[in-house]
XYZ file of C-alpha atoms in Angstrom:
308
model
C 221.505 -119.615 23.239
C 221.279 -118.032 19.865
C 218.092 -117.619 17.793
C 218.929 -117.514 13.935
C 216.411 -116.360 11.414
C 216.778 -118.038 7.910
C 214.937 -117.088 4.709
C 215.533 -117.807 1.151
C 215.994 -114.010 0.518
C 218.408 -113.790 3.344
C 219.995 -117.140 3.953
C 222.093 -117.551 7.019
C 225.652 -118.868 6.036
C 227.129 -120.682 9.053
C 230.828 -120.453 9.551
C 231.082 -123.276 12.063
C 229.607 -126.732 11.518
C 226.639 -127.755 13.836
C 224.658 -130.904 14.690
C 220.942 -130.173 14.282
C 217.571 -131.923 14.551
C 214.700 -130.650 12.380
C 210.941 -130.464 12.749
C 208.150 -128.261 13.796
C 208.332 -129.511 17.440
C 204.887 -128.419 18.628
C 204.708 -129.554 22.384
C 208.384 -130.759 22.524
C 206.926 -134.093 23.794
C 208.826 -137.296 24.610
C 209.313 -138.158 21.010
C 210.873 -134.766 20.355
C 213.037 -135.070 23.339
C 214.428 -138.325 21.940
C 215.531 -136.287 18.862
C 217.051 -133.565 21.049
C 218.903 -136.037 23.211
C 220.288 -137.756 20.176
C 221.326 -134.385 18.718
C 223.137 -133.461 22.018
C 224.945 -136.781 22.211
C 226.201 -136.612 18.634
C 227.278 -132.986 19.172
C 229.242 -133.962 22.167
C 230.958 -136.700 20.100
C 231.891 -134.158 17.490
C 232.648 -131.299 19.861
C 230.023 -129.108 17.955
C 227.053 -127.098 19.115
C 223.581 -128.915 19.319
C 221.061 -126.986 17.326
C 217.382 -127.250 16.473
C 215.830 -126.270 13.072
C 212.075 -125.399 13.004
C 209.657 -123.465 10.942
C 207.701 -120.297 11.195
C 204.699 -120.174 10.575
C 203.245 -123.656 11.051
C 203.871 -125.436 7.779
C 200.088 -126.287 7.482
C 199.441 -122.535 7.427
C 201.824 -122.079 4.330
C 200.946 -125.399 2.545
C 197.211 -125.679 3.136
C 196.319 -122.009 3.842
C 194.783 -122.790 7.298
C 194.150 -119.908 9.632
C 193.825 -119.664 13.416
C 195.679 -122.939 13.915
C 195.944 -124.068 17.524
C 199.072 -125.316 19.183
C 200.199 -127.113 22.309
C 202.979 -124.435 22.700
C 203.855 -120.999 21.348
C 207.128 -120.569 19.625
C 208.545 -118.837 22.680
C 207.634 -121.719 24.904
C 209.296 -124.299 22.569
C 212.463 -122.019 22.401
C 212.613 -121.817 26.126
C 212.117 -125.473 26.755
C 214.645 -126.448 23.980
C 217.250 -124.127 25.628
C 216.607 -125.829 28.997
C 217.158 -129.245 27.415
C 220.560 -128.187 26.132
C 220.135 -126.729 22.597
C 222.516 -124.009 21.751
C 221.117 -122.728 18.545
C 217.560 -122.329 17.383
C 217.377 -121.876 13.654
C 213.877 -120.536 12.432
C 213.165 -121.089 8.806
C 210.793 -118.473 7.436
C 208.483 -121.002 5.713
C 207.134 -119.259 2.805
C 205.263 -120.837 -0.165
C 208.485 -120.476 -2.170
C 210.348 -122.627 0.428
C 207.485 -125.116 0.610
C 207.610 -125.520 -3.128
C 211.282 -126.339 -3.372
C 212.054 -129.865 -4.756
C 213.956 -131.979 -2.221
C 217.229 -131.444 -3.816
C 216.785 -127.786 -3.860
C 215.690 -127.820 -0.225
C 218.836 -129.447 0.674
C 221.188 -127.211 -1.274
C 219.419 -123.918 -0.650
C 218.282 -124.349 2.986
C 220.231 -127.290 4.708
C 223.610 -126.773 3.081
C 224.289 -123.102 3.920
C 223.668 -124.028 7.654
C 226.959 -126.092 7.583
C 225.331 -129.113 9.105
C 227.754 -131.878 10.074
C 224.881 -134.344 11.189
C 221.238 -133.985 10.786
C 218.918 -135.811 13.215
C 215.544 -136.796 11.812
C 212.497 -138.633 12.973
C 211.787 -141.899 10.959
C 208.766 -140.077 9.288
C 210.313 -136.738 8.485
C 209.317 -135.357 5.024
C 210.519 -132.253 3.279
C 210.274 -130.522 -0.103
C 207.400 -130.082 -2.535
C 204.435 -132.357 -1.494
C 206.659 -133.896 1.103
C 208.578 -135.894 -1.662
C 211.841 -135.921 0.406
C 212.380 -138.363 3.306
C 215.000 -140.070 5.369
C 216.174 -142.084 2.366
C 216.675 -139.138 0.090
C 218.501 -137.235 2.832
C 220.955 -140.148 3.195
C 222.011 -139.629 -0.408
C 223.275 -136.048 -0.037
C 227.115 -135.575 0.022
C 227.568 -132.758 2.493
C 226.227 -133.968 5.774
C 225.518 -137.133 7.800
C 221.829 -138.129 8.465
C 220.919 -139.853 11.654
C 217.429 -141.457 11.959
C 215.610 -141.637 15.260
C 213.035 -144.489 15.377
C 209.492 -144.070 16.481
C 208.912 -143.381 20.345
C 205.715 -145.146 21.544
C 203.561 -145.367 24.691
C 201.047 -148.175 25.049
C 202.052 -149.385 21.567
C 201.020 -146.160 19.893
C 203.217 -143.462 18.409
C 203.739 -140.376 20.679
C 202.855 -137.513 18.349
C 201.505 -133.944 18.585
C 198.215 -135.114 16.936
C 197.690 -137.792 19.620
C 198.424 -135.384 22.410
C 196.232 -132.526 20.936
C 193.282 -134.991 20.943
C 193.933 -136.041 24.548
C 193.976 -132.440 25.606
C 190.670 -131.653 23.728
C 189.132 -134.778 25.427
C 190.142 -133.650 28.887
C 192.509 -136.541 29.379
C 195.125 -134.180 30.656
C 196.917 -136.760 32.734
C 197.808 -139.001 29.759
C 198.599 -135.781 27.736
C 201.062 -134.582 30.461
C 202.568 -138.116 30.524
C 203.358 -138.045 26.851
C 204.546 -134.410 27.171
C 206.644 -135.144 30.169
C 205.495 -131.872 31.740
C 201.997 -130.286 32.699
C 200.109 -128.713 29.862
C 200.560 -125.009 30.205
C 198.676 -121.926 28.825
C 199.115 -118.279 29.577
C 196.805 -115.376 29.434
C 195.529 -112.036 31.153
C 193.349 -111.734 34.014
C 190.110 -109.834 33.051
C 186.918 -108.583 34.805
C 184.138 -111.120 35.022
C 180.743 -111.073 36.588
C 182.240 -111.568 40.181
C 179.516 -114.067 41.058
C 182.037 -116.370 42.708
C 182.959 -114.028 45.429
C 179.239 -113.918 46.477
C 179.367 -117.483 47.622
C 183.000 -117.379 49.045
C 184.823 -118.715 45.921
C 186.349 -115.600 44.051
C 187.810 -116.535 40.639
C 190.350 -114.990 38.337
C 188.765 -114.833 34.884
C 191.445 -115.472 32.317
C 191.528 -114.655 28.595
C 193.893 -117.192 27.296
C 195.999 -116.722 24.212
C 194.002 -117.779 21.153
C 196.890 -119.992 19.961
C 196.472 -122.674 22.558
C 194.501 -125.806 22.233
C 191.647 -125.773 24.753
C 190.598 -128.518 26.975
C 186.957 -129.737 27.102
C 184.500 -128.192 29.549
C 184.934 -129.226 33.273
C 186.753 -128.664 36.514
C 190.501 -129.396 36.734
C 193.107 -129.287 39.458
C 196.247 -127.504 38.604
C 198.654 -124.618 39.354
C 198.757 -120.898 38.687
C 201.824 -118.675 38.426
C 201.172 -115.197 39.734
C 204.092 -112.805 40.036
C 206.574 -115.666 39.689
C 204.974 -117.727 42.512
C 203.041 -120.948 41.945
C 199.847 -121.565 43.727
C 197.493 -124.521 43.741
C 194.248 -123.681 41.934
C 190.981 -125.151 40.911
C 190.163 -124.324 37.182
C 186.809 -124.253 35.578
C 186.394 -124.277 31.905
C 182.852 -123.932 30.627
C 179.813 -121.713 30.053
C 178.630 -120.722 33.583
C 175.536 -122.879 33.458
C 174.466 -121.764 37.092
C 175.167 -118.011 36.745
C 175.049 -115.903 33.575
C 175.175 -118.735 31.075
C 177.297 -117.726 28.097
C 177.903 -119.242 24.707
C 181.460 -118.185 24.867
C 183.776 -120.505 26.754
C 185.233 -119.025 29.961
C 188.190 -119.917 31.991
C 188.164 -119.170 35.685
C 190.670 -120.082 38.367
C 189.908 -120.214 42.109
C 193.376 -119.692 43.594
C 193.877 -121.600 46.868
C 195.362 -119.451 49.832
C 195.442 -116.203 47.750
C 193.499 -112.869 48.161
C 195.303 -110.213 46.094
C 193.693 -108.375 43.178
C 195.459 -109.357 39.934
C 193.380 -107.696 37.166
C 195.270 -107.069 33.936
C 198.237 -109.253 34.986
C 199.539 -112.026 32.837
C 199.438 -115.509 34.503
C 200.318 -119.123 33.581
C 197.997 -121.989 34.172
C 199.170 -125.652 34.463
C 196.703 -128.465 34.294
C 197.420 -131.444 36.456
C 194.291 -133.615 36.172
C 190.485 -133.620 35.492
C 188.152 -133.436 38.478
C 184.534 -133.541 37.132
C 182.105 -132.318 34.535
C 180.619 -128.802 34.607
C 177.292 -128.867 36.285
C 174.260 -126.664 36.545
C 173.034 -126.242 40.155
C 169.538 -125.185 41.233
C 170.758 -122.631 43.721
C 173.870 -120.894 45.201
C 174.013 -123.175 48.293
C 174.338 -126.332 46.342
C 177.027 -124.784 44.161
C 178.974 -123.658 47.192
C 178.765 -127.099 48.682
C 180.056 -128.596 45.520
C 182.911 -126.110 45.306
C 183.971 -126.715 48.887
C 184.244 -130.425 47.939
C 186.232 -129.528 44.820
C 188.672 -127.527 46.781
C 189.220 -130.427 49.201
C 189.719 -132.658 46.220
C 192.224 -130.314 44.697
C 194.329 -130.106 47.781
C 194.255 -133.894 48.412
C 194.968 -134.957 44.854
C 197.711 -132.422 44.075
C 199.403 -133.439 47.350
C 199.244 -137.097 46.271
C 200.677 -136.240 42.809
C 203.436 -134.277 44.290
C-alpha cells in the first residue's frame, strides 16, 4: 500500500490511472465499506489499483475553524483498516482554505484530474467545492473520468453515518455503534499512575490516558478487551469520576484486566468496547464496592463468552 500526499502547491501527478472512492471516512463504517467494496469491484473490472481519497485535517477544521474535533478513528487507524479491506493507495489531500474555496470546476481540474482517475466512486450525498456546491450531478458532467454513485446504506430504516455512530458512542449504546461500524469501537492510550485504590480491595486497574482525539463514551462500566504487548485480554472498563474514592471532576478511564498481573506503566495499550454493563455508582463502603466489582467481573466473563 502507498500513502500519497497531495497539495495544491505540490500536486501529485499520477502516471497510471486508478479507481478511487472519496470522502473523510471517519470510522470506516458499513456505509464506507460499501464505497470501498464498489471501488475494489470496479478496479478489478478495469485491472486498475483501488484507491481511497481522503482529507487532512478534518474538513470542519478548515471550513468552520473548529478545534479539538473528536473522531471515531485516527487517520492511522483509517489507513490500516482501508489497507486490510483491499485498498492499494491512500491519497491524502492537504485540505487548506485555498482548496476548500475552489469552485467545483476548479476542484475537478486542479485536484481530481491530476490523480488520473478512471472511475470515481461517491456516496449519493457527496459534496465538494466552495460551500459544497459540487455534487454527484456536477461530477457526472466532467469529461475526464467516470462517476459511480453508491446509494444510501441504512440500518433500521435510518442512514448509517458517522454522525449517527458518534451519538451512539456518546450515549453508551456501544453494541449498536459496533453493529454499524462492523467492528468493536477501539481507542488507544498510555497507562499512567493513579491513586491505586483498586488494589486495596483486590481489583487493581490500569489507569489509561486516552488520546484526546477519540470520542468518549458516557460514564459507566463496560465489558471489553485490552491489547497489552500484542496479546488480547478480557477486561472490565470503568469510565467516570471515581465517586466512591477520590472523586474527580476529570473523567478517568480504568481497566481491570482479567487474568493479568504484570506492571504496565507507561506502556501504550488498545481498548475495545464490547457492551455496556451498568451505570457508575457511589458505594457507602469498600466492602459493598468489592461485592459489586466481583459481580461485574462474573458478568464480563459470562457476557463476553456469549458474544464470542
